[in-house]
Short mmCIF file of C-alpha atoms and ligand atoms in Angstrom, two decimals:
data_model
loop_
_atom_site.label_atom_id
_atom_site.label_comp_id
_atom_site.label_asym_id
_atom_site.label_seq_id
_atom_site.Cartn_x
_atom_site.Cartn_y
_atom_site.Cartn_z
CA MET B 1 -51.42 -50.27 -123.75
CA SER B 2 -52.78 -52.58 -126.44
CA ASP B 3 -51.01 -55.76 -125.49
CA GLY B 4 -53.07 -57.02 -122.64
CA ALA B 5 -51.22 -60.49 -122.21
CA PHE B 6 -48.15 -58.44 -121.32
CA TYR B 7 -49.65 -56.96 -118.03
CA SER B 8 -51.55 -60.02 -117.38
CA GLY B 9 -48.28 -62.14 -117.77
CA LEU B 10 -46.45 -59.71 -115.27
CA GLN B 11 -49.55 -60.05 -112.99
CA SER B 12 -49.36 -63.49 -112.74
CA LYS B 13 -45.50 -63.59 -112.20
CA LEU B 14 -46.09 -61.34 -109.24
CA GLU B 15 -48.58 -63.59 -107.86
CA THR B 16 -46.23 -66.61 -108.23
CA LEU B 17 -43.61 -64.54 -106.26
CA ARG B 18 -46.35 -63.78 -103.41
CA SER B 19 -47.44 -67.51 -103.35
CA ASP B 20 -43.71 -68.87 -103.08
CA GLY B 21 -43.14 -66.40 -100.31
CA LEU B 22 -40.50 -64.89 -102.34
CA PHE B 23 -42.14 -61.33 -102.74
CA LYS B 24 -40.14 -58.59 -101.22
CA PRO B 25 -42.34 -55.73 -99.61
CA GLU B 26 -40.55 -52.37 -98.48
CA ARG B 27 -40.55 -51.72 -94.58
CA VAL B 28 -41.30 -47.75 -94.66
CA ILE B 29 -39.19 -45.65 -92.25
CA ALA B 30 -40.75 -42.46 -91.15
CA SER B 31 -37.80 -41.20 -89.08
CA ARG B 32 -34.20 -40.92 -89.74
CA GLN B 33 -31.99 -44.08 -90.34
CA GLY B 34 -30.23 -44.92 -86.98
CA ALA B 35 -29.91 -47.41 -84.37
CA GLU B 36 -33.95 -46.93 -83.62
CA VAL B 37 -36.29 -45.93 -86.37
CA VAL B 38 -39.99 -45.21 -86.26
CA SER B 39 -41.81 -47.15 -88.76
CA GLN B 40 -44.95 -45.96 -90.72
CA ASP B 41 -47.34 -47.06 -88.05
CA GLY B 42 -45.77 -45.20 -85.59
CA ARG B 43 -43.53 -48.05 -83.67
CA THR B 44 -40.13 -47.54 -82.54
CA LEU B 45 -37.90 -50.42 -83.52
CA ILE B 46 -34.15 -51.24 -82.99
CA ASN B 47 -32.72 -51.68 -86.37
CA MET B 48 -30.52 -54.64 -86.62
CA CYS B 49 -30.38 -54.96 -90.53
CA ALA B 50 -28.74 -51.58 -91.92
CA ASN B 51 -25.42 -51.48 -93.60
CA ASN B 52 -25.08 -48.38 -91.10
CA TYR B 53 -21.75 -49.94 -89.70
CA LEU B 54 -20.30 -46.68 -88.38
CA GLY B 55 -23.67 -45.05 -87.25
CA LEU B 56 -23.13 -42.13 -89.68
CA SER B 57 -26.22 -42.49 -91.91
CA GLY B 58 -28.62 -40.61 -89.71
CA ASP B 59 -25.94 -38.92 -87.87
CA GLU B 60 -26.02 -34.93 -87.17
CA GLN B 61 -22.43 -34.02 -87.91
CA THR B 62 -23.11 -35.85 -91.40
CA SER B 63 -26.22 -34.04 -92.07
CA GLN B 64 -24.67 -30.61 -91.25
CA ALA B 65 -21.54 -31.25 -93.52
CA ALA B 66 -24.04 -32.19 -95.93
CA ALA B 67 -26.10 -28.98 -95.31
CA ALA B 68 -22.59 -26.95 -95.52
CA ALA B 69 -21.95 -28.47 -98.79
CA LEU B 70 -25.34 -27.97 -100.24
CA GLU B 71 -25.25 -24.09 -99.23
CA LYS B 72 -21.79 -24.08 -101.08
CA TYR B 73 -22.03 -25.81 -104.15
CA GLY B 74 -25.78 -26.07 -104.72
CA TYR B 75 -27.99 -28.92 -105.09
CA GLY B 76 -26.86 -30.51 -108.52
CA LEU B 77 -24.61 -30.01 -111.80
CA SER B 78 -27.12 -31.03 -114.49
CA SER B 79 -23.76 -32.49 -116.29
CA VAL B 80 -21.76 -35.48 -116.50
CA ARG B 81 -18.29 -35.17 -114.95
CA PHE B 82 -16.37 -34.42 -118.09
CA ILE B 83 -18.87 -31.64 -119.84
CA CYS B 84 -19.45 -29.28 -116.80
CA GLY B 85 -20.14 -31.65 -113.89
CA THR B 86 -17.20 -31.63 -111.69
CA GLN B 87 -16.51 -29.40 -108.85
CA THR B 88 -13.62 -29.00 -106.50
CA VAL B 89 -15.40 -31.10 -103.76
CA HIS B 90 -15.48 -33.94 -106.24
CA LYS B 91 -11.90 -33.76 -106.67
CA GLU B 92 -11.14 -33.13 -102.99
CA LEU B 93 -13.16 -36.38 -102.49
CA GLU B 94 -11.27 -38.24 -104.99
CA GLN B 95 -7.90 -37.26 -103.62
CA LYS B 96 -8.82 -38.04 -99.99
CA LEU B 97 -10.16 -41.84 -100.88
CA SER B 98 -6.99 -42.26 -102.67
CA GLU B 99 -4.94 -41.44 -99.63
CA PHE B 100 -7.46 -43.38 -97.24
CA LEU B 101 -7.27 -46.40 -99.29
CA GLY B 102 -3.42 -46.00 -99.95
CA THR B 103 -3.75 -45.76 -103.79
CA GLU B 104 -2.69 -43.20 -106.45
CA ASP B 105 -6.10 -42.14 -107.72
CA THR B 106 -9.67 -42.64 -107.36
CA ILE B 107 -12.82 -42.01 -109.67
CA LEU B 108 -16.01 -41.37 -108.36
CA TYR B 109 -19.57 -42.91 -109.48
CA ALA B 110 -23.08 -42.56 -108.59
CA ALA B 111 -22.89 -45.77 -107.08
CA ALA B 112 -20.63 -49.08 -106.42
CA PHE B 113 -23.11 -50.74 -108.82
CA ASP B 114 -21.94 -48.48 -111.76
CA ALA B 115 -18.19 -48.67 -110.34
CA ASN B 116 -18.29 -52.38 -110.83
CA GLY B 117 -20.61 -52.19 -114.19
CA GLY B 118 -18.00 -49.81 -115.55
CA VAL B 119 -14.58 -51.27 -114.62
CA PHE B 120 -14.20 -54.44 -116.58
CA GLU B 121 -14.98 -53.41 -120.22
CA PRO B 122 -12.73 -50.45 -120.67
CA LEU B 123 -9.74 -52.76 -119.36
CA PHE B 124 -9.99 -56.34 -120.51
CA ASP B 125 -10.91 -57.67 -123.82
CA GLU B 126 -11.29 -61.28 -125.10
CA ASN B 127 -7.58 -61.96 -124.81
CA ASP B 128 -7.91 -61.86 -121.19
CA ALA B 129 -9.21 -63.53 -118.17
CA ILE B 130 -11.49 -62.73 -115.29
CA ILE B 131 -11.42 -65.04 -112.17
CA SER B 132 -14.09 -64.25 -109.98
CA ASP B 133 -15.40 -65.64 -106.79
CA ALA B 134 -18.42 -67.30 -107.20
CA LEU B 135 -20.46 -65.54 -104.51
CA ASN B 136 -19.17 -62.17 -105.81
CA HIS B 137 -21.90 -59.23 -105.60
CA ALA B 138 -24.37 -58.89 -108.41
CA SER B 139 -22.79 -55.76 -109.81
CA ILE B 140 -19.55 -57.58 -110.41
CA ILE B 141 -21.37 -60.52 -112.23
CA ASP B 142 -23.32 -57.81 -114.39
CA GLY B 143 -20.08 -55.97 -115.00
CA VAL B 144 -18.07 -59.01 -115.86
CA ARG B 145 -21.19 -59.79 -118.47
CA LEU B 146 -20.44 -56.80 -120.23
CA CYS B 147 -16.84 -57.43 -120.94
CA LYS B 148 -15.37 -59.67 -123.63
CA ALA B 149 -12.96 -61.40 -121.32
CA ALA B 150 -12.98 -65.08 -120.60
CA ARG B 151 -14.98 -65.85 -117.31
CA TYR B 152 -13.25 -68.16 -114.56
CA ARG B 153 -15.24 -69.03 -111.53
CA TYR B 154 -13.90 -70.24 -108.30
CA ALA B 155 -15.98 -71.88 -105.39
CA ASN B 156 -16.28 -69.29 -102.67
CA ASN B 157 -13.45 -68.13 -100.66
CA ASP B 158 -11.60 -71.70 -102.17
CA MET B 159 -7.87 -71.22 -102.67
CA ALA B 160 -7.36 -74.42 -104.27
CA ASP B 161 -9.97 -73.92 -106.64
CA LEU B 162 -8.85 -70.42 -107.56
CA GLU B 163 -5.55 -71.78 -107.91
CA LYS B 164 -6.97 -74.46 -110.52
CA GLN B 165 -8.83 -71.52 -112.27
CA LEU B 166 -5.48 -69.74 -112.34
CA ILE B 167 -3.76 -72.57 -113.93
CA ALA B 168 -6.71 -73.08 -116.46
CA ALA B 169 -6.62 -69.46 -117.55
CA THR B 170 -2.64 -69.57 -117.88
CA GLU B 171 -2.76 -72.80 -119.69
CA ALA B 172 -5.62 -71.11 -122.27
CA GLY B 173 -2.70 -68.37 -122.95
CA LYS B 174 -4.50 -65.50 -121.48
CA ARG B 175 -2.60 -62.27 -121.94
CA HIS B 176 -3.91 -60.52 -118.53
CA LYS B 177 -5.43 -62.37 -115.52
CA ILE B 178 -7.37 -60.57 -112.74
CA ILE B 179 -8.60 -62.19 -109.51
CA VAL B 180 -11.92 -60.41 -108.45
CA THR B 181 -13.36 -60.84 -104.95
CA ASP B 182 -15.61 -59.22 -102.51
CA GLY B 183 -13.31 -58.21 -99.39
CA VAL B 184 -16.05 -59.25 -97.24
CA PHE B 185 -19.41 -61.43 -98.39
CA SER B 186 -22.21 -59.88 -97.09
CA MET B 187 -24.34 -63.22 -96.53
CA ASP B 188 -21.92 -65.01 -94.45
CA GLY B 189 -19.80 -62.06 -92.97
CA THR B 190 -16.65 -64.19 -94.61
CA ILE B 191 -13.55 -62.35 -94.97
CA ALA B 192 -11.77 -62.96 -98.34
CA GLN B 193 -8.22 -64.35 -97.54
CA LEU B 194 -6.55 -61.46 -99.36
CA ASP B 195 -3.14 -62.49 -97.99
CA LYS B 196 -3.29 -66.00 -99.91
CA ILE B 197 -4.90 -63.92 -102.93
CA VAL B 198 -2.28 -61.84 -103.32
CA GLU B 199 0.44 -64.68 -103.23
CA LEU B 200 -1.08 -66.65 -105.80
CA ALA B 201 -1.81 -63.48 -107.88
CA GLU B 202 1.98 -63.00 -107.46
CA LYS B 203 2.68 -66.67 -108.31
CA TYR B 204 0.64 -66.70 -111.66
CA GLY B 205 1.29 -62.94 -112.89
CA ALA B 206 -2.33 -61.97 -112.21
CA LEU B 207 -3.70 -58.71 -111.14
CA THR B 208 -6.32 -58.33 -108.16
CA MET B 209 -9.32 -56.48 -107.54
CA ILE B 210 -11.36 -56.27 -104.18
CA ASP B 211 -15.14 -54.60 -103.56
CA GLU B 212 -14.90 -53.04 -100.29
CA SER B 213 -18.61 -52.41 -99.93
CA HIS B 214 -18.97 -54.30 -96.49
CA ALA B 215 -15.28 -53.15 -95.44
CA SER B 216 -14.32 -49.42 -96.07
CA GLY B 217 -14.49 -47.52 -93.11
CA PHE B 218 -14.06 -50.28 -90.23
CA MET B 219 -12.05 -53.25 -91.70
CA GLY B 220 -8.20 -53.04 -90.34
CA LYS B 221 -6.69 -51.33 -87.24
CA THR B 222 -7.51 -47.84 -88.86
CA GLY B 223 -10.92 -48.81 -90.97
CA ARG B 224 -8.99 -48.74 -94.51
CA GLY B 225 -10.43 -52.11 -95.47
CA THR B 226 -10.00 -55.70 -96.00
CA HIS B 227 -6.41 -55.10 -97.53
CA GLU B 228 -5.52 -53.49 -94.13
CA HIS B 229 -7.04 -56.63 -92.22
CA CYS B 230 -5.24 -58.89 -94.44
CA GLY B 231 -1.72 -57.00 -94.19
CA VAL B 232 -1.71 -56.33 -97.91
CA MET B 233 -2.18 -52.61 -98.70
CA GLY B 234 -0.62 -51.26 -101.59
CA ARG B 235 -0.46 -54.80 -103.15
CA ILE B 236 -4.06 -54.93 -104.48
CA ASP B 237 -4.45 -53.32 -108.05
CA ILE B 238 -8.15 -52.25 -108.10
CA ILE B 239 -10.34 -51.26 -105.31
CA THR B 240 -14.07 -50.63 -105.74
CA GLY B 241 -16.46 -49.61 -102.94
CA THR B 242 -19.62 -47.65 -101.73
CA LEU B 243 -20.45 -44.58 -100.01
CA GLY B 244 -23.95 -45.73 -99.29
CA LYS B 245 -22.89 -48.02 -96.58
CA ALA B 246 -20.62 -47.31 -93.48
CA LEU B 247 -19.19 -44.01 -95.10
CA GLY B 248 -22.15 -42.10 -94.60
CA GLY B 249 -24.82 -44.20 -96.38
CA ALA B 250 -26.46 -41.83 -98.80
CA MET B 251 -25.02 -43.21 -102.25
CA GLY B 252 -21.82 -43.09 -104.40
CA GLY B 253 -19.16 -45.48 -105.38
CA PHE B 254 -15.51 -45.33 -106.07
CA THR B 255 -12.91 -47.36 -107.96
CA SER B 256 -9.35 -46.66 -106.85
CA GLY B 257 -5.97 -47.82 -108.14
CA ARG B 258 -2.98 -46.90 -110.25
CA LYS B 259 -3.07 -43.46 -112.13
CA GLU B 260 -3.19 -45.13 -115.64
CA VAL B 261 -6.08 -47.20 -114.70
CA ILE B 262 -8.15 -44.49 -113.05
CA GLU B 263 -7.09 -42.38 -116.41
CA THR B 264 -8.24 -45.09 -118.58
CA LEU B 265 -11.69 -45.17 -116.87
CA ARG B 266 -12.19 -41.40 -117.14
CA GLN B 267 -11.82 -41.80 -120.72
CA LYS B 268 -13.95 -45.20 -121.29
CA SER B 269 -16.03 -46.09 -118.46
CA ARG B 270 -19.68 -45.71 -119.55
CA PRO B 271 -21.38 -45.14 -116.18
CA TYR B 272 -19.14 -42.46 -115.73
CA LEU B 273 -19.26 -40.73 -119.26
CA PHE B 274 -22.97 -40.97 -119.59
CA SER B 275 -24.45 -40.62 -116.13
CA ASN B 276 -24.02 -37.88 -113.53
CA THR B 277 -21.68 -38.21 -110.35
CA LEU B 278 -22.93 -37.98 -106.89
CA ALA B 279 -24.62 -34.96 -105.80
CA PRO B 280 -22.22 -32.05 -104.28
CA MET B 281 -23.85 -32.36 -100.78
CA ILE B 282 -22.82 -36.30 -100.96
CA ALA B 283 -19.53 -35.34 -101.75
CA GLY B 284 -19.06 -32.88 -99.11
CA ALA B 285 -20.39 -35.06 -96.35
CA SER B 286 -18.26 -38.31 -97.64
CA LEU B 287 -15.30 -35.70 -97.12
CA ALA B 288 -16.23 -35.07 -93.71
CA VAL B 289 -16.82 -38.56 -92.90
CA LEU B 290 -13.13 -39.70 -94.18
CA ASP B 291 -11.94 -36.84 -92.18
CA ARG B 292 -13.62 -37.81 -88.74
CA ILE B 293 -12.47 -41.46 -89.19
CA SER B 294 -9.17 -40.84 -90.20
CA LYS B 295 -8.69 -38.66 -86.95
CA SER B 296 -9.90 -41.41 -84.62
CA THR B 297 -10.76 -45.01 -84.65
CA GLU B 298 -13.53 -44.49 -81.97
CA LEU B 299 -16.44 -45.46 -84.23
CA ARG B 300 -14.82 -48.43 -85.73
CA ASP B 301 -13.61 -49.45 -82.27
CA ARG B 302 -17.04 -49.39 -80.66
CA LEU B 303 -18.26 -51.39 -83.91
CA HIS B 304 -15.86 -54.15 -83.21
CA GLU B 305 -16.63 -54.13 -79.22
CA ASN B 306 -20.62 -54.40 -80.03
CA THR B 307 -19.87 -57.01 -82.31
CA ALA B 308 -17.65 -59.31 -80.09
CA TYR B 309 -20.33 -58.63 -77.31
CA PHE B 310 -23.42 -59.55 -79.67
CA ARG B 311 -21.46 -62.59 -81.12
CA LYS B 312 -20.74 -63.81 -77.73
CA GLU B 313 -24.16 -63.47 -76.08
CA ILE B 314 -26.19 -64.67 -78.68
CA GLU B 315 -24.30 -68.02 -78.58
CA ARG B 316 -24.46 -67.96 -75.02
CA ILE B 317 -28.19 -67.78 -75.10
CA GLY B 318 -28.14 -71.04 -77.38
CA PHE B 319 -28.32 -69.84 -81.05
CA THR B 320 -26.04 -71.10 -83.79
CA ILE B 321 -24.04 -68.43 -85.79
CA LYS B 322 -21.69 -68.50 -88.40
CA PRO B 323 -18.21 -67.86 -86.48
CA GLY B 324 -16.48 -64.79 -87.44
CA THR B 325 -15.39 -61.46 -86.61
CA HIS B 326 -17.48 -59.16 -88.93
CA PRO B 327 -20.37 -57.09 -87.90
CA VAL B 328 -22.38 -59.23 -90.26
CA VAL B 329 -23.73 -61.84 -87.92
CA PRO B 330 -25.81 -64.66 -89.63
CA VAL B 331 -28.26 -66.29 -87.06
CA MET B 332 -28.60 -69.75 -88.43
CA LEU B 333 -32.36 -71.04 -88.37
CA PHE B 334 -31.64 -73.51 -91.17
CA GLU B 335 -35.47 -74.01 -92.21
CA ALA B 336 -37.03 -71.22 -94.23
CA PRO B 337 -40.47 -71.13 -92.53
CA ILE B 338 -38.70 -70.61 -89.20
CA ALA B 339 -36.60 -68.13 -90.51
CA GLN B 340 -39.91 -66.34 -91.59
CA LYS B 341 -41.74 -66.99 -88.34
CA PHE B 342 -38.74 -65.85 -86.23
CA ALA B 343 -38.50 -62.49 -88.27
CA ALA B 344 -41.80 -61.56 -87.80
CA ARG B 345 -42.17 -62.52 -84.19
CA MET B 346 -38.97 -60.33 -83.70
CA PHE B 347 -40.65 -57.43 -85.68
CA GLU B 348 -43.47 -57.69 -82.97
CA LEU B 349 -41.11 -57.67 -80.31
CA GLY B 350 -39.54 -54.23 -81.47
CA VAL B 351 -36.66 -55.61 -83.55
CA LEU B 352 -36.09 -54.92 -87.23
CA LEU B 353 -34.25 -57.96 -88.98
CA SER B 354 -33.98 -59.39 -92.19
CA GLY B 355 -34.67 -63.24 -93.02
CA PHE B 356 -33.00 -64.88 -95.97
CA PHE B 357 -33.88 -68.43 -97.28
CA TYR B 358 -33.39 -70.38 -100.27
CA PRO B 359 -32.48 -69.00 -103.44
CA VAL B 360 -30.83 -66.04 -101.59
CA VAL B 361 -28.77 -68.78 -99.56
CA PRO B 362 -28.41 -72.36 -100.13
CA MET B 363 -31.39 -74.72 -99.08
CA GLY B 364 -31.39 -75.59 -95.44
CA GLN B 365 -29.20 -72.79 -94.50
CA ALA B 366 -32.12 -70.14 -93.64
CA ARG B 367 -31.14 -67.38 -91.31
CA VAL B 368 -31.77 -63.99 -89.91
CA ARG B 369 -28.84 -61.77 -90.59
CA VAL B 370 -27.76 -59.06 -87.71
CA GLN B 371 -25.91 -56.17 -88.56
CA LEU B 372 -24.14 -54.30 -85.74
CA SER B 373 -23.34 -50.65 -85.65
CA ALA B 374 -21.48 -48.39 -83.64
CA ALA B 375 -24.44 -46.55 -83.00
CA HIS B 376 -26.05 -49.50 -80.99
CA THR B 377 -25.74 -48.74 -77.34
CA ARG B 378 -25.22 -52.00 -74.92
CA GLU B 379 -28.56 -51.27 -73.34
CA GLN B 380 -30.27 -51.59 -77.02
CA LEU B 381 -28.09 -54.96 -77.60
CA ASP B 382 -29.32 -56.39 -74.51
CA THR B 383 -32.80 -55.61 -75.44
CA VAL B 384 -32.57 -57.17 -79.02
CA LEU B 385 -30.72 -60.39 -77.07
CA LYS B 386 -33.59 -60.55 -74.54
CA ALA B 387 -36.04 -60.63 -77.67
CA PHE B 388 -34.05 -63.29 -79.57
CA GLU B 389 -33.98 -65.54 -76.42
CA GLN B 390 -37.98 -65.00 -76.06
CA ALA B 391 -38.66 -65.74 -79.63
CA GLY B 392 -36.11 -68.67 -79.63
CA LYS B 393 -37.79 -70.16 -76.41
CA GLU B 394 -41.42 -69.71 -78.15
CA LEU B 395 -40.20 -71.30 -81.32
CA GLY B 396 -38.26 -74.19 -79.47
CA ILE B 397 -35.00 -73.36 -81.60
CA LEU B 398 -32.51 -72.70 -78.65
CA LYS B 399 -29.52 -75.53 -78.44
CA ASN B 400 -29.62 -75.50 -74.62
CA ASN B 401 -33.20 -76.03 -73.95
C1 PLP H 1 -24.09 -52.81 -101.73
C2 PLP H 1 -23.10 -53.22 -102.51
C3 PLP H 1 -22.82 -52.94 -103.84
C4 PLP H 1 -23.79 -51.70 -104.49
O1 PLP H 1 -23.32 -50.51 -103.45
P1 PLP H 1 -24.27 -49.27 -104.16
O2 PLP H 1 -23.55 -48.09 -103.93
O3 PLP H 1 -25.44 -49.17 -103.49
O4 PLP H 1 -24.43 -49.31 -105.68
C5 PLP H 1 -21.67 -53.28 -104.53
N1 PLP H 1 -20.96 -54.37 -104.11
C6 PLP H 1 -21.16 -54.79 -102.89
C7 PLP H 1 -20.21 -55.92 -102.65
C8 PLP H 1 -22.39 -54.46 -102.10
O5 PLP H 1 -22.41 -55.10 -100.85
#
C-alpha cells in the first residue's frame, strides 16, 4: 500500500475509460435469466442480449436436473481431475458430448476460455503453424500466444487469404499446420465456410479446429453445430465449445476430437491439470440438456422460427441488418453516439440490448446486437419490434421514413 502512484495511475485510466464512453458497467438482474428478466430496480425487461439461444438458462427442467445432481454428487470436489476430482457424471458428460458432436473423445474444462487456452501448447511447437481467422475469440488468441508455433492470420472469413497463408506456411516448411476458426462469429453472426475450409485443409494437408461456442446445440438440422450445418461432420479435427451459452448457460467448456489428441490434453493441458473442472451439478444439468435436445429439435426449431421472423420484420420496419440466418442479428446504426442513444432509449422502453461500437467493431459500424432465443414468445418479439420502431422514428434512423 506504499506505492500511491500505482493507485492514482489506475484511477486516471478508469476516468479516461469513462470519459471516452468505453467503461463497461454491469447490469444487475434480480431474477432468473430468461426471455424476461427483472432488473435491480424492479422493472421487467425483455432480454434480447443473452447467449441463451435455447432458453435453457433459467429453465425449470435445467434447474431440477442440477438439483438432482447436487443431491447425488454433492457440491464440489476440492480437487483437480487427476487427483480425486473426477466423478462418474463427468465421464458420462464427456461421452455424451462426443456422441453429440460425432467425435471419439472429449475433455471438460471449467470454461471454454480454458479449453482454448490449453489446447495449442500441448499439441504444437515451433516447427508447426497455426493459421487463425483475424476475428477469432480472445481465448483463441491467448491460447495461440501461449504456444511456440508460428502464427499466420487470415482476413475474416476470406478463403483466398486463408489459401495464401496456407501456401506461406507450407513454403516455410512447417511440419503441422492447423486452421483455426470460430464456427460462428458472435459480432456479425457470420457462419464460417467450413466446407471450403475443409477442402483447403485437405489440399494443403492441414488440420482444422473450430470453436463452437455460438453454435453447439442449435446450428445444423439436429443442433450438433456448424460442422453439421456445413455438411462436414466427422471431418473437423478439433472442436472446442462452451456449456455457458446455449447448452444450459451456467459455465464449463470442452475440447473434443480424436482419442490421441484428448489423451494428450489430459496429460499436458495446463488449465486441466492445475484447475478444478466444472461442479458436478453443472455436469449433471448439461447431461440432461444434451438428452433433451438429442430427443427433440423443438427448441432449436423454435429458435430458428423466431430468428427468421425477427430478421424479416426488423427489415420491414426500415432497419438495416447484417444479412444471414444466425440468431445473432446485428442491427446497424453506424455511428457510435446513435448506437448508445438507441440502446438507452430501448432500455427505457423495456428492452435489454447491447450496443457495440469502435474499437469492438470497426469505425462507422456501430450497432445494437439482438440475440434471439427459443424462449421468446411471438408476443414478446412483437413488443420488441414496436419499441424498435418507436425508438427508430424518434431518432430518425428508419430507411422508409
Ligand atoms: C463465449 C465464448 C468463449 C468463452 O466461453 P466461456 O465458457 O464462457 O469461457 C470462447 N469462445 C467463443 C467463440 C465464445 O463466444
